Short mmCIF file of C-alpha atoms in Angstrom, two decimals:
data_model
loop_
_atom_site.label_atom_id
_atom_site.label_comp_id
_atom_site.label_asym_id
_atom_site.label_seq_id
_atom_site.Cartn_x
_atom_site.Cartn_y
_atom_site.Cartn_z
CA MET A 180 -199.27 122.24 127.43
CA THR A 181 -201.31 119.63 127.95
CA LEU A 182 -202.55 117.06 125.61
CA GLN A 183 -205.98 116.69 125.81
CA THR A 184 -207.56 112.96 125.64
CA GLU A 185 -211.18 113.28 126.25
CA ASN A 186 -213.65 115.55 125.11
CA PRO A 187 -212.10 117.79 123.13
CA SER A 188 -214.27 121.24 123.24
CA THR A 189 -216.25 122.32 120.85
CA PRO A 190 -214.85 125.08 118.47
CA ASN A 191 -218.81 127.20 118.35
CA ASP A 192 -219.20 127.23 121.75
CA ALA A 193 -218.33 130.75 122.40
CA GLY A 194 -221.48 130.91 120.14
CA LEU A 195 -219.36 133.14 117.86
CA THR A 196 -220.52 132.40 114.56
CA GLU A 197 -219.56 135.38 111.60
CA ILE A 198 -216.35 135.18 112.39
CA ASN A 199 -215.92 131.32 113.36
CA ARG A 200 -217.00 130.68 109.52
CA GLN A 201 -213.88 130.67 108.38
CA MET A 202 -211.82 128.31 110.89
CA LEU A 203 -209.34 126.12 110.72
CA LEU A 204 -208.59 123.35 112.97
CA ILE A 205 -205.36 121.82 114.94
CA LEU A 206 -205.17 118.11 115.85
CA ASP A 207 -202.64 118.10 118.96
CA PHE A 208 -200.94 114.92 119.46
CA GLY A 209 -198.91 116.09 122.48
CA SER A 210 -196.50 119.07 121.14
CA GLN A 211 -195.58 121.65 122.80
CA TYR A 212 -195.58 124.10 119.55
CA SER A 213 -200.12 122.80 119.02
CA GLU A 214 -200.92 127.08 120.90
CA LEU A 215 -198.48 128.35 118.86
CA ILE A 216 -199.67 127.30 115.56
CA ALA A 217 -203.15 127.93 117.35
CA ARG A 218 -201.58 131.52 117.19
CA ARG A 219 -199.82 132.04 113.83
CA ILE A 220 -202.65 131.09 111.56
CA ARG A 221 -205.14 133.54 114.29
CA GLU A 222 -201.83 136.37 112.86
CA THR A 223 -203.10 135.98 109.57
CA GLU A 224 -206.69 136.58 111.52
CA VAL A 225 -208.47 133.27 110.85
CA TYR A 226 -209.37 131.90 113.50
CA SER A 227 -208.36 128.67 115.03
CA GLU A 228 -208.47 125.99 117.70
CA VAL A 229 -206.76 122.66 119.24
CA LEU A 230 -208.05 120.06 119.29
CA SER A 231 -207.82 116.30 120.66
CA TYR A 232 -205.83 114.15 117.80
CA ARG A 233 -209.31 111.44 119.56
CA THR A 234 -211.67 114.11 117.83
CA THR A 235 -213.29 111.72 115.37
CA ALA A 236 -213.50 112.33 111.60
CA GLU A 237 -217.46 113.06 111.80
CA GLN A 238 -217.49 115.83 114.14
CA LEU A 239 -214.48 117.80 111.92
CA LYS A 240 -217.13 117.28 109.71
CA GLN A 241 -220.00 118.60 111.84
CA LEU A 242 -217.26 121.96 112.77
CA ASN A 243 -217.33 122.25 108.90
CA PRO A 244 -213.75 123.36 109.03
CA LYS A 245 -211.60 125.52 106.20
CA GLY A 246 -208.74 123.25 106.52
CA ILE A 247 -206.93 121.08 109.31
CA ILE A 248 -203.21 120.47 111.27
CA LEU A 249 -201.71 117.99 111.93
CA SER A 250 -199.04 118.81 115.29
CA GLY A 251 -196.31 117.32 116.14
CA GLY A 252 -195.46 114.31 119.08
CA PRO A 253 -192.82 113.64 120.80
CA SER A 254 -193.69 110.14 120.40
CA SER A 255 -192.65 108.26 116.35
CA VAL A 256 -195.54 106.99 115.10
CA TYR A 257 -194.32 102.84 115.01
CA ASP A 258 -194.73 103.08 118.43
CA GLU A 259 -197.06 101.13 119.95
CA ARG A 260 -198.92 104.16 121.60
CA ALA A 261 -198.38 106.58 119.71
CA PRO A 262 -201.18 108.18 118.62
CA HIS A 263 -203.50 107.56 115.75
CA CYS A 264 -205.96 110.45 114.34
CA ASP A 265 -209.22 109.18 113.06
CA PRO A 266 -208.54 107.73 109.30
CA ALA A 267 -211.27 108.84 107.43
CA ILE A 268 -209.98 112.56 108.35
CA TRP A 269 -208.32 111.96 104.15
CA GLU A 270 -211.46 111.12 103.14
CA LEU A 271 -213.04 114.85 104.38
CA GLY A 272 -211.97 116.51 101.24
CA VAL A 273 -210.37 119.58 103.65
CA PRO A 274 -206.81 120.70 102.92
CA ILE A 275 -204.72 118.81 105.20
CA LEU A 276 -200.96 120.02 106.47
CA GLY A 277 -198.89 117.79 108.57
CA VAL A 278 -196.55 119.38 110.76
CA CYS A 279 -193.63 116.53 111.65
CA TYR A 280 -195.02 114.06 113.70
CA GLY A 281 -197.69 114.78 111.84
CA MET A 282 -197.06 114.17 108.31
CA GLN A 283 -195.14 111.05 109.63
CA LEU A 284 -198.10 110.11 110.38
CA MET A 285 -200.08 111.33 107.21
CA VAL A 286 -197.25 109.30 105.14
CA GLN A 287 -197.94 106.38 107.05
CA GLN A 288 -201.90 106.60 107.22
CA LEU A 289 -201.73 106.49 103.26
CA GLY A 290 -200.03 103.79 102.91
CA GLY A 291 -195.99 105.68 103.21
CA GLN A 292 -193.04 104.11 105.74
CA VAL A 293 -191.51 106.25 108.53
CA GLU A 294 -188.20 104.92 110.04
CA ARG A 295 -185.80 105.32 112.49
CA ALA A 296 -183.25 108.21 110.30
CA GLU A 297 -179.62 107.64 110.22
CA ARG A 298 -178.96 111.05 111.47
CA GLY A 299 -181.34 113.13 113.10
CA GLU A 300 -182.19 116.20 112.73
CA TYR A 301 -182.49 118.81 115.09
CA GLY A 302 -182.12 123.57 115.63
CA LYS A 303 -181.87 125.00 112.72
CA ALA A 304 -181.10 123.52 109.12
CA SER A 305 -181.33 125.80 105.28
CA LEU A 306 -185.06 124.48 103.57
CA HIS A 307 -183.41 123.47 99.62
CA ILE A 308 -187.22 124.32 98.00
CA ASP A 309 -188.08 121.41 94.93
CA ASP A 310 -191.13 122.41 93.68
CA PRO A 311 -191.18 127.44 95.45
CA THR A 312 -195.52 126.90 94.19
CA ASP A 313 -198.55 126.34 96.37
CA LEU A 314 -197.15 125.71 100.17
CA LEU A 315 -193.98 127.01 99.49
CA THR A 316 -194.35 130.73 97.40
CA ASN A 317 -193.05 133.17 98.56
CA VAL A 318 -190.49 130.50 101.07
CA ALA A 319 -186.62 131.73 99.88
CA ASP A 320 -184.68 129.03 99.04
CA GLY A 321 -182.08 128.39 101.81
CA THR A 322 -184.16 129.74 104.13
CA THR A 323 -183.84 128.26 108.44
CA MET A 324 -186.66 126.33 109.02
CA TRP A 325 -186.06 124.22 112.42
CA MET A 326 -186.24 120.63 112.65
CA SER A 327 -187.01 118.62 115.86
CA HIS A 328 -187.39 115.46 114.22
CA GLY A 329 -185.48 110.95 115.28
CA ASP A 330 -187.67 109.69 112.44
CA SER A 331 -187.50 110.27 108.99
CA VAL A 332 -189.96 109.30 105.35
CA THR A 333 -188.70 106.46 104.60
CA GLN A 334 -191.04 106.16 101.35
CA MET A 335 -193.77 108.35 100.08
CA PRO A 336 -197.60 107.27 99.34
CA GLU A 337 -198.44 107.58 96.00
CA GLY A 338 -199.21 110.21 94.86
CA PHE A 339 -196.81 111.88 96.70
CA GLU A 340 -194.34 114.51 95.42
CA VAL A 341 -190.70 116.16 97.03
CA LEU A 342 -191.32 119.87 97.84
CA ALA A 343 -187.79 120.62 99.71
CA HIS A 344 -185.26 118.75 101.24
CA THR A 345 -182.40 119.90 104.00
CA ASP A 346 -178.95 118.40 103.93
CA ASN A 347 -179.66 115.18 106.50
CA THR A 348 -183.80 115.06 105.43
CA PRO A 349 -184.53 114.23 101.21
CA SER A 350 -189.13 115.02 102.40
CA ALA A 351 -188.59 117.94 104.20
CA ALA A 352 -191.67 118.45 102.59
CA ILE A 353 -194.32 117.20 100.73
CA ALA A 354 -197.54 116.87 98.69
CA ASP A 355 -200.38 115.95 97.16
CA HIS A 356 -201.13 118.09 95.38
CA GLN A 357 -204.26 117.19 93.68
CA ARG A 358 -205.89 116.14 96.89
CA LYS A 359 -204.79 119.32 98.96
CA LEU A 360 -202.20 117.22 101.57
CA TYR A 361 -199.29 118.79 102.48
CA GLY A 362 -196.25 117.82 105.12
CA VAL A 363 -193.46 118.95 105.96
CA GLN A 364 -190.64 117.69 108.84
CA PHE A 365 -190.38 120.96 110.37
CA HIS A 366 -191.87 123.38 112.69
CA PRO A 367 -193.16 126.44 109.95
CA GLU A 368 -194.97 128.05 113.94
CA VAL A 369 -191.00 128.30 116.32
CA VAL A 370 -189.60 132.08 115.47
CA HIS A 371 -186.66 130.45 114.44
CA SER A 372 -188.32 129.81 111.32
CA GLU A 373 -187.77 132.50 108.97
CA GLY A 374 -189.88 131.39 106.49
CA GLY A 375 -192.10 129.98 108.53
CA GLN A 376 -194.79 132.69 108.02
CA ALA A 377 -194.65 132.68 104.61
CA LEU A 378 -195.35 128.97 104.58
CA ILE A 379 -198.39 129.99 107.22
CA ARG A 380 -200.48 132.04 104.89
CA ASN A 381 -200.06 130.36 101.74
CA PHE A 382 -201.95 127.39 103.30
CA VAL A 383 -203.90 129.50 105.14
CA TYR A 384 -204.60 131.89 102.38
CA HIS A 385 -204.17 130.12 99.20
CA ILE A 386 -204.79 126.45 99.14
CA CYS A 387 -207.83 126.67 102.24
CA LYS A 388 -208.88 130.36 101.24
CA CYS A 389 -209.42 131.71 104.36
CA GLN A 390 -210.90 135.29 104.31
CA PRO A 391 -208.54 137.08 107.35
CA THR A 392 -212.07 137.66 109.27
CA TRP A 393 -210.71 137.06 113.04
CA THR A 394 -210.13 140.63 113.69
CA THR A 395 -210.56 142.49 117.60
CA GLU A 396 -213.33 144.82 116.31
CA ALA A 397 -215.39 141.74 114.37
CA PHE A 398 -214.52 139.72 118.43
CA VAL A 399 -215.85 143.04 120.25
CA GLU A 400 -218.54 143.10 118.05
CA GLU A 401 -219.35 140.33 118.33
CA ALA A 402 -218.86 139.41 122.12
CA ILE A 403 -220.34 142.51 123.28
CA ARG A 404 -224.18 140.34 121.80
CA GLU A 405 -223.11 137.07 122.92
CA VAL A 406 -223.04 138.42 126.29
CA ARG A 407 -225.69 140.80 126.13
CA ALA A 408 -228.27 138.07 125.02
CA LYS A 409 -227.13 135.89 127.52
CA VAL A 410 -227.04 137.36 130.28
CA GLY A 411 -230.62 139.96 130.02
CA ASP A 412 -231.05 141.52 132.83
CA LYS A 413 -229.57 139.72 135.49
CA ARG A 414 -226.17 141.25 137.56
CA VAL A 415 -222.86 140.49 136.70
CA LEU A 416 -219.87 140.20 139.86
CA LEU A 417 -215.83 140.28 138.34
CA ALA A 418 -213.52 139.62 140.65
CA LEU A 419 -211.21 142.18 139.84
CA SER A 420 -207.46 142.22 140.24
CA GLY A 421 -206.15 145.11 138.01
CA GLY A 422 -203.99 142.97 135.35
CA VAL A 423 -204.70 142.65 131.17
CA ASP A 424 -207.33 140.17 131.62
CA SER A 425 -209.96 140.71 134.58
CA SER A 426 -209.84 144.66 133.32
CA THR A 427 -210.35 143.89 129.68
CA LEU A 428 -213.43 141.89 130.41
CA ALA A 429 -214.32 143.98 132.97
CA PHE A 430 -214.19 147.73 130.54
CA LEU A 431 -216.15 144.41 127.76
CA LEU A 432 -218.48 144.13 130.68
CA HIS A 433 -219.40 147.25 130.97
CA GLN A 434 -219.79 147.45 127.63
CA ALA A 435 -222.70 145.57 127.29
CA ILE A 436 -224.38 145.49 130.16
CA GLY A 437 -223.26 148.88 132.08
CA ASP A 438 -224.80 148.99 135.92
CA GLN A 439 -225.15 145.28 136.21
CA LEU A 440 -221.80 144.69 136.31
CA THR A 441 -220.88 144.81 140.23
CA CYS A 442 -216.91 144.55 140.25
CA MET A 443 -214.91 143.78 143.27
CA PHE A 444 -210.93 143.96 143.75
CA ILE A 445 -210.20 142.43 146.91
CA ASP A 446 -207.03 143.58 147.89
CA GLN A 447 -205.08 141.01 149.95
CA GLY A 448 -202.05 143.22 151.23
CA PHE A 449 -199.77 141.77 148.79
CA MET A 450 -200.04 144.80 146.38
CA ARG A 451 -197.22 146.95 144.84
CA LYS A 452 -197.14 150.37 146.32
CA GLU A 453 -200.06 152.28 145.12
CA GLU A 454 -201.35 149.70 143.47
CA PRO A 455 -204.89 149.37 145.08
CA GLU A 456 -205.25 153.27 144.86
CA ARG A 457 -204.43 154.20 141.07
CA LEU A 458 -206.93 150.45 140.71
CA VAL A 459 -210.42 152.61 142.23
CA GLU A 460 -209.34 155.85 140.90
CA LEU A 461 -208.80 154.62 137.43
CA PHE A 462 -211.15 152.80 137.30
CA TYR A 463 -214.07 154.22 139.06
CA GLN A 464 -213.46 158.44 138.81
CA GLN A 465 -211.53 158.18 134.85
CA PHE A 466 -213.56 156.05 133.34
CA HIS A 467 -217.33 156.40 135.14
CA ILE A 468 -216.54 152.03 136.39
CA PRO A 469 -217.90 151.35 140.41
CA VAL A 470 -215.50 149.22 142.18
CA GLN A 471 -216.56 147.86 145.55
CA TYR A 472 -213.13 147.77 147.06
CA ILE A 473 -212.41 145.28 150.30
CA ASN A 474 -209.10 146.32 152.85
CA ALA A 475 -209.03 142.83 153.97
CA ARG A 476 -205.39 143.21 154.48
CA ASP A 477 -205.18 142.22 158.19
CA ARG A 478 -206.98 138.97 157.25
CA PHE A 479 -204.67 137.84 154.90
CA LEU A 480 -201.40 139.25 157.08
CA LYS A 481 -203.14 136.98 159.68
CA ILE A 482 -203.25 133.72 158.38
CA VAL A 483 -199.54 134.00 156.95
CA GLU A 484 -198.48 134.63 159.58
CA GLY A 485 -195.42 132.40 160.90
CA VAL A 486 -196.06 131.06 157.75
CA THR A 487 -192.28 129.89 155.93
CA ASP A 488 -193.75 127.00 152.97
CA PRO A 489 -193.81 128.78 149.89
CA GLU A 490 -196.97 126.21 149.27
CA GLU A 491 -198.86 126.73 152.17
CA LYS A 492 -198.43 130.53 151.91
CA ARG A 493 -199.92 130.27 148.58
CA LYS A 494 -202.74 127.72 149.63
CA ARG A 495 -203.88 129.62 152.98
CA ILE A 496 -203.97 132.74 150.10
CA GLY A 497 -205.73 131.08 148.08
CA HIS A 498 -208.47 129.82 150.70
CA GLU A 499 -208.76 132.48 152.24
CA PHE A 500 -209.49 134.42 149.12
CA ILE A 501 -212.00 132.24 148.81
CA ARG A 502 -213.29 132.48 151.95
CA VAL A 503 -213.55 136.70 151.64
CA PHE A 504 -215.36 136.33 147.82
CA GLU A 505 -217.54 134.02 149.13
CA GLU A 506 -219.17 136.69 151.94
CA GLU A 507 -218.73 139.46 150.20
CA SER A 508 -220.52 138.11 147.31
CA LYS A 509 -223.69 137.22 149.62
CA ARG A 510 -223.14 140.61 151.21
CA LEU A 511 -223.20 142.71 147.50
CA GLY A 512 -226.07 139.87 145.88
CA PRO A 513 -227.47 138.29 145.13
CA PHE A 514 -225.74 137.27 141.56
CA ASP A 515 -226.68 134.83 138.54
CA TYR A 516 -223.33 135.07 136.69
CA LEU A 517 -220.56 135.33 137.86
CA ALA A 518 -217.83 136.32 135.18
CA GLN A 519 -214.32 134.85 134.35
CA GLY A 520 -210.87 135.91 132.32
CA THR A 521 -210.55 132.30 131.32
CA LEU A 522 -208.00 132.84 128.16
CA TYR A 523 -207.82 130.06 125.53
CA PRO A 524 -204.72 127.96 127.01
CA ASP A 525 -206.50 127.54 130.41
CA VAL A 526 -209.36 126.01 128.43
CA ILE A 527 -206.83 123.70 126.24
CA GLU A 528 -205.20 122.58 129.65
CA SER A 529 -207.86 123.01 132.20
CA ALA A 530 -211.21 120.73 132.91
CA ASP A 531 -212.89 122.21 135.98
CA THR A 532 -215.38 123.10 134.91
CA ASN A 533 -219.15 121.12 135.18
CA ILE A 534 -222.02 120.61 133.98
CA ASP A 535 -225.39 122.08 134.69
CA PRO A 536 -228.09 118.98 134.05
CA LYS A 537 -230.69 121.06 134.04
CA THR A 538 -229.90 123.99 131.60
CA GLY A 539 -226.25 122.37 130.63
CA GLU A 540 -224.47 125.09 131.68
CA ARG A 541 -220.90 125.21 132.64
CA VAL A 542 -221.01 125.80 136.50
CA ALA A 543 -218.01 127.40 138.46
CA VAL A 544 -216.27 125.42 140.58
CA LYS A 545 -213.08 127.06 140.44
CA ILE A 546 -213.13 130.67 140.02
CA LYS A 547 -210.24 131.42 137.53
CA SER A 548 -209.40 134.57 139.64
CA HIS A 549 -205.87 136.23 139.78
CA HIS A 550 -204.73 134.54 142.88
CA ASN A 551 -205.17 131.05 140.30
CA VAL A 552 -205.61 128.47 143.24
CA GLY A 553 -208.63 127.44 145.09
CA GLY A 554 -212.18 126.80 144.04
CA LEU A 555 -215.39 128.35 144.80
CA PRO A 556 -217.66 126.06 147.35
CA LYS A 557 -220.32 123.88 144.96
CA ASP A 558 -223.73 125.22 146.08
CA LEU A 559 -222.17 128.84 144.43
CA GLN A 560 -223.50 128.22 141.66
CA PHE A 561 -223.29 130.68 139.51
CA LYS A 562 -223.60 130.50 135.87
CA LEU A 563 -220.52 131.52 133.68
CA VAL A 564 -219.61 133.83 131.68
CA GLU A 565 -216.24 133.68 130.21
CA PRO A 566 -216.09 136.09 126.73
CA LEU A 567 -212.28 135.79 126.90
CA ARG A 568 -212.20 132.03 126.45
CA LYS A 569 -211.23 132.34 122.71
CA LEU A 570 -208.83 134.64 123.35
CA PHE A 571 -204.50 134.32 123.73
CA LYS A 572 -203.21 137.15 125.70
CA ASP A 573 -201.35 139.16 122.80
CA GLU A 574 -205.50 138.88 121.69
CA VAL A 575 -206.58 140.53 125.19
CA ARG A 576 -204.24 142.79 125.15
CA LYS A 577 -205.37 144.02 121.81
CA VAL A 578 -209.23 143.89 122.65
CA GLY A 579 -208.53 145.78 125.78
CA ARG A 580 -206.82 148.53 123.77
CA SER A 581 -210.21 148.38 121.94
CA VAL A 582 -212.63 148.64 124.31
CA GLY A 583 -210.99 151.57 125.38
CA LEU A 584 -208.10 149.92 128.13
CA PRO A 585 -205.53 152.77 129.36
CA GLU A 586 -201.93 151.36 127.99
CA GLU A 587 -200.84 151.44 131.15
CA ILE A 588 -202.67 148.46 132.47
CA VAL A 589 -202.34 147.00 128.27
CA ARG A 590 -199.11 146.59 128.99
CA ARG A 591 -198.89 146.00 133.12
CA HIS A 592 -195.46 143.72 133.94
CA PRO A 593 -197.49 140.18 135.01
CA PHE A 594 -197.99 140.17 138.09
CA PRO A 595 -198.35 137.05 141.18
CA GLY A 596 -201.80 136.73 142.56
CA PRO A 597 -200.05 135.35 145.52
CA GLY A 598 -198.38 138.86 145.11
CA LEU A 599 -195.58 140.40 147.34
CA ALA A 600 -196.69 137.58 149.46
CA ILE A 601 -194.60 134.76 147.56
CA ARG A 602 -191.72 137.60 146.58
CA ILE A 603 -190.91 137.12 150.57
CA LEU A 604 -188.98 134.71 151.03
CA GLY A 605 -189.85 133.08 154.66
CA GLU A 606 -192.30 134.58 156.75
CA VAL A 607 -193.94 137.58 155.36
CA THR A 608 -194.25 140.29 158.31
CA GLU A 609 -195.98 143.95 157.93
CA GLU A 610 -192.57 145.34 158.11
CA LYS A 611 -191.19 143.33 155.22
CA LEU A 612 -193.49 144.18 152.74
CA ASP A 613 -192.76 147.79 153.63
CA ILE A 614 -189.46 147.45 152.21
CA LEU A 615 -190.05 144.71 149.79
CA ARG A 616 -192.79 147.71 148.30
CA ASP A 617 -190.01 150.69 148.62
CA ALA A 618 -187.59 148.63 147.12
CA ASP A 619 -189.64 147.74 144.09
CA TYR A 620 -191.71 151.06 143.62
CA ILE A 621 -187.69 152.48 142.84
CA VAL A 622 -187.24 149.26 141.33
CA ARG A 623 -190.14 149.95 138.25
CA GLU A 624 -189.63 154.01 138.85
CA GLU A 625 -185.95 153.58 137.17
CA ILE A 626 -187.30 151.65 134.15
CA ARG A 627 -189.70 153.61 133.98
CA ASN A 628 -188.85 156.90 133.77
CA ARG A 629 -185.33 155.48 131.52
CA GLY A 630 -188.28 154.17 128.82
CA LEU A 631 -187.40 150.81 129.63
CA TYR A 632 -190.19 149.14 130.98
CA HIS A 633 -191.35 147.15 127.66
CA ASP A 634 -187.97 146.30 127.41
CA PHE A 635 -188.90 143.50 129.80
CA TRP A 636 -190.97 140.72 130.61
CA GLN A 637 -190.78 141.30 134.46
CA ALA A 638 -188.60 143.64 136.81
CA PHE A 639 -189.66 143.67 140.24
CA ALA A 640 -188.00 142.80 143.58
CA VAL A 641 -186.69 139.81 146.13
CA LEU A 642 -186.88 139.72 149.82
CA LEU A 643 -183.98 137.55 151.11
CA PRO A 644 -184.98 135.99 154.55
CA VAL A 645 -181.44 137.24 155.46
CA ARG A 646 -179.35 139.84 156.60
CA SER A 647 -175.77 140.53 155.44
CA VAL A 648 -173.13 142.95 157.66
CA GLY A 649 -172.87 146.04 155.80
CA VAL A 650 -171.63 149.98 156.55
CA MET A 651 -173.08 152.12 155.98
CA GLY A 652 -172.35 156.08 157.98
CA ASP A 653 -169.23 154.18 159.26
CA GLN A 654 -171.33 152.36 161.30
CA ARG A 655 -171.79 148.59 161.19
CA THR A 656 -175.33 147.03 159.81
CA TYR A 657 -176.96 144.48 159.76
CA ALA A 658 -179.69 144.34 157.77
CA TYR A 659 -181.53 142.75 154.70
CA PRO A 660 -180.64 141.82 150.98
CA ILE A 661 -183.07 142.72 147.98
CA VAL A 662 -182.07 140.35 144.66
CA LEU A 663 -183.23 142.11 141.86
CA ARG A 664 -184.93 140.04 138.97
CA LEU A 665 -185.33 141.28 135.09
CA VAL A 666 -186.66 139.32 132.19
CA SER A 667 -186.77 138.50 129.42
CA SER A 668 -189.27 136.96 127.47
CA GLU A 669 -191.90 135.86 124.85
CA ASP A 670 -195.07 134.02 126.53
CA GLY A 671 -193.46 133.25 129.32
CA MET A 672 -192.75 129.99 129.39
CA THR A 673 -189.47 130.14 129.20
CA ALA A 674 -187.37 133.69 130.57
CA ASP A 675 -183.73 134.09 129.85
CA TRP A 676 -182.32 137.42 132.92
CA SER A 677 -181.98 141.13 131.37
CA ARG A 678 -178.53 142.06 130.27
CA ALA A 679 -180.33 145.22 131.40
CA PRO A 680 -177.56 148.44 132.05
CA TYR A 681 -174.59 148.24 133.93
CA ASP A 682 -175.84 152.04 134.83
CA LEU A 683 -179.10 150.89 135.13
CA LEU A 684 -178.46 148.46 137.80
CA GLU A 685 -176.04 151.10 139.90
CA ALA A 686 -178.67 153.57 139.87
CA ILE A 687 -181.62 151.17 140.79
CA SER A 688 -178.47 149.82 144.34
CA ASN A 689 -177.46 152.91 144.94
CA ARG A 690 -181.17 153.84 145.40
CA ILE A 691 -182.98 151.00 146.56
CA VAL A 692 -180.00 150.56 149.19
CA ASN A 693 -180.03 154.76 150.49
CA GLU A 694 -183.41 155.19 150.54
CA VAL A 695 -185.52 151.56 151.54
CA ALA A 696 -184.45 151.29 155.55
CA GLY A 697 -183.48 147.67 156.16
CA VAL A 698 -181.66 146.63 153.62
CA ASN A 699 -177.83 147.49 152.82
CA ARG A 700 -177.47 145.21 149.67
CA VAL A 701 -178.77 144.17 146.01
CA VAL A 702 -177.89 141.69 144.24
CA TYR A 703 -178.23 140.72 140.53
CA ASP A 704 -179.97 136.92 139.46
CA ILE A 705 -178.67 135.99 136.51
CA THR A 706 -180.86 132.61 136.23
CA SER A 707 -182.24 132.09 132.85
CA LYS A 708 -186.15 129.79 133.44
CA PRO A 709 -184.98 126.67 133.16
CA PRO A 710 -183.66 125.98 134.83
CA GLY A 711 -185.17 128.17 137.08
CA THR A 712 -187.88 130.70 137.47
CA ILE A 713 -189.30 133.67 137.02
CA GLU A 714 -190.44 133.54 140.47
CA TRP A 715 -188.20 132.70 143.56
CA GLU A 716 -191.19 130.87 145.44
#
């Protein structure tokens, strides 16, 4: 995650006033877990947002949060260039929880001492509870928490007391009960911290006195009202990919504005077998949401002809997508608004927006399409409609179910924007696309038939640009190998290769070699991420 240092987002800019009133804010000091803290809070059905550590106390006061959390971070508080928050936040009178670096910063700014520890503490540690009330209510003594620190508190500020310790850390959890200031040296937000969510619930409900108002139903109702109020009677264009984000957005917008929505699906020829046809059929025939189908397969195949470099492939596909999108939007238009499936992690990590000086509204200069590359020409001045921009991926899936999105899309495996073009290593040809489509179809069909589809984060085939010798029917063959890539993951940021059943791998291999012309060998990728990536290009 990228540390925000300027222009912190304004939590109420989505206009969700009713469900934002019960709100917790996270100040980000560069932790890889800041987004995870926000997600854990939202699991308690309380709204949360991540802001820059540079957000001033006055700005925070205007937002009126029920509580504030200071994230961890890679720095040491005593470093010359360490990030510090506005010291005035300690006088806001709202509960504050410091996590790891956030706890150390709290201690330092309030007059305590933080020093390099004689022994760092990393990984799992048993938490010995000294005060089982308040923050640590229902957290079992001896529970495992996840540590990741080389510094420790050596002197606590006045008014603080120890709530818990570990064998290596005397002050693993601390509190100033009167001022409702709390600190934990461990990371309660990570899955390895067994009592972490109980601690978070204690902070959210018992200390901050929040009410569970952040629900899927409340979000959908408020989002529909917001879209109608913003769009009025104007037309909205949505680039549909068939993924969960754009599909959820299409269903939500169709409920809000009906025929004012135009969905455009650009078929670049790199989709999986039967997917374009299934998408159009599903949206139009089953749910009566018209989709403008654009067949651009020949154009895209031509622009990647002879290209072997993966970044060049992505770049060319992205640029061609923009050209096709521009042409078709002018043909189908005019449109006042462009709908994008921007999610909250995109908002945190990206600043690819401009503000129209006349209206004060965000104007698209980069399309957040299923290609995730390229930018719209600046003379295409759409205003943006982004009702999902406050949601994490798991929340989008919940909204999708709420608005009637079929489960086959809600739980669809992630699929890269450039599609099969980056699962064919080297040059992309029509022959290779046909081979890979057939092989990939067998992979998905076999795991579905065995009820294992949702056991994997992703399961797909890769075509290598080499050939190997084989024997089929007493004849020598010289054909392509297929790589099977089956991975398990929570969010795609890290992944492990899946320990798939041998009989499943055997069935997939036998079918591919026997049914897909041009393939005589199947291999299994057992590389985790890191050091590898999920995709091969």
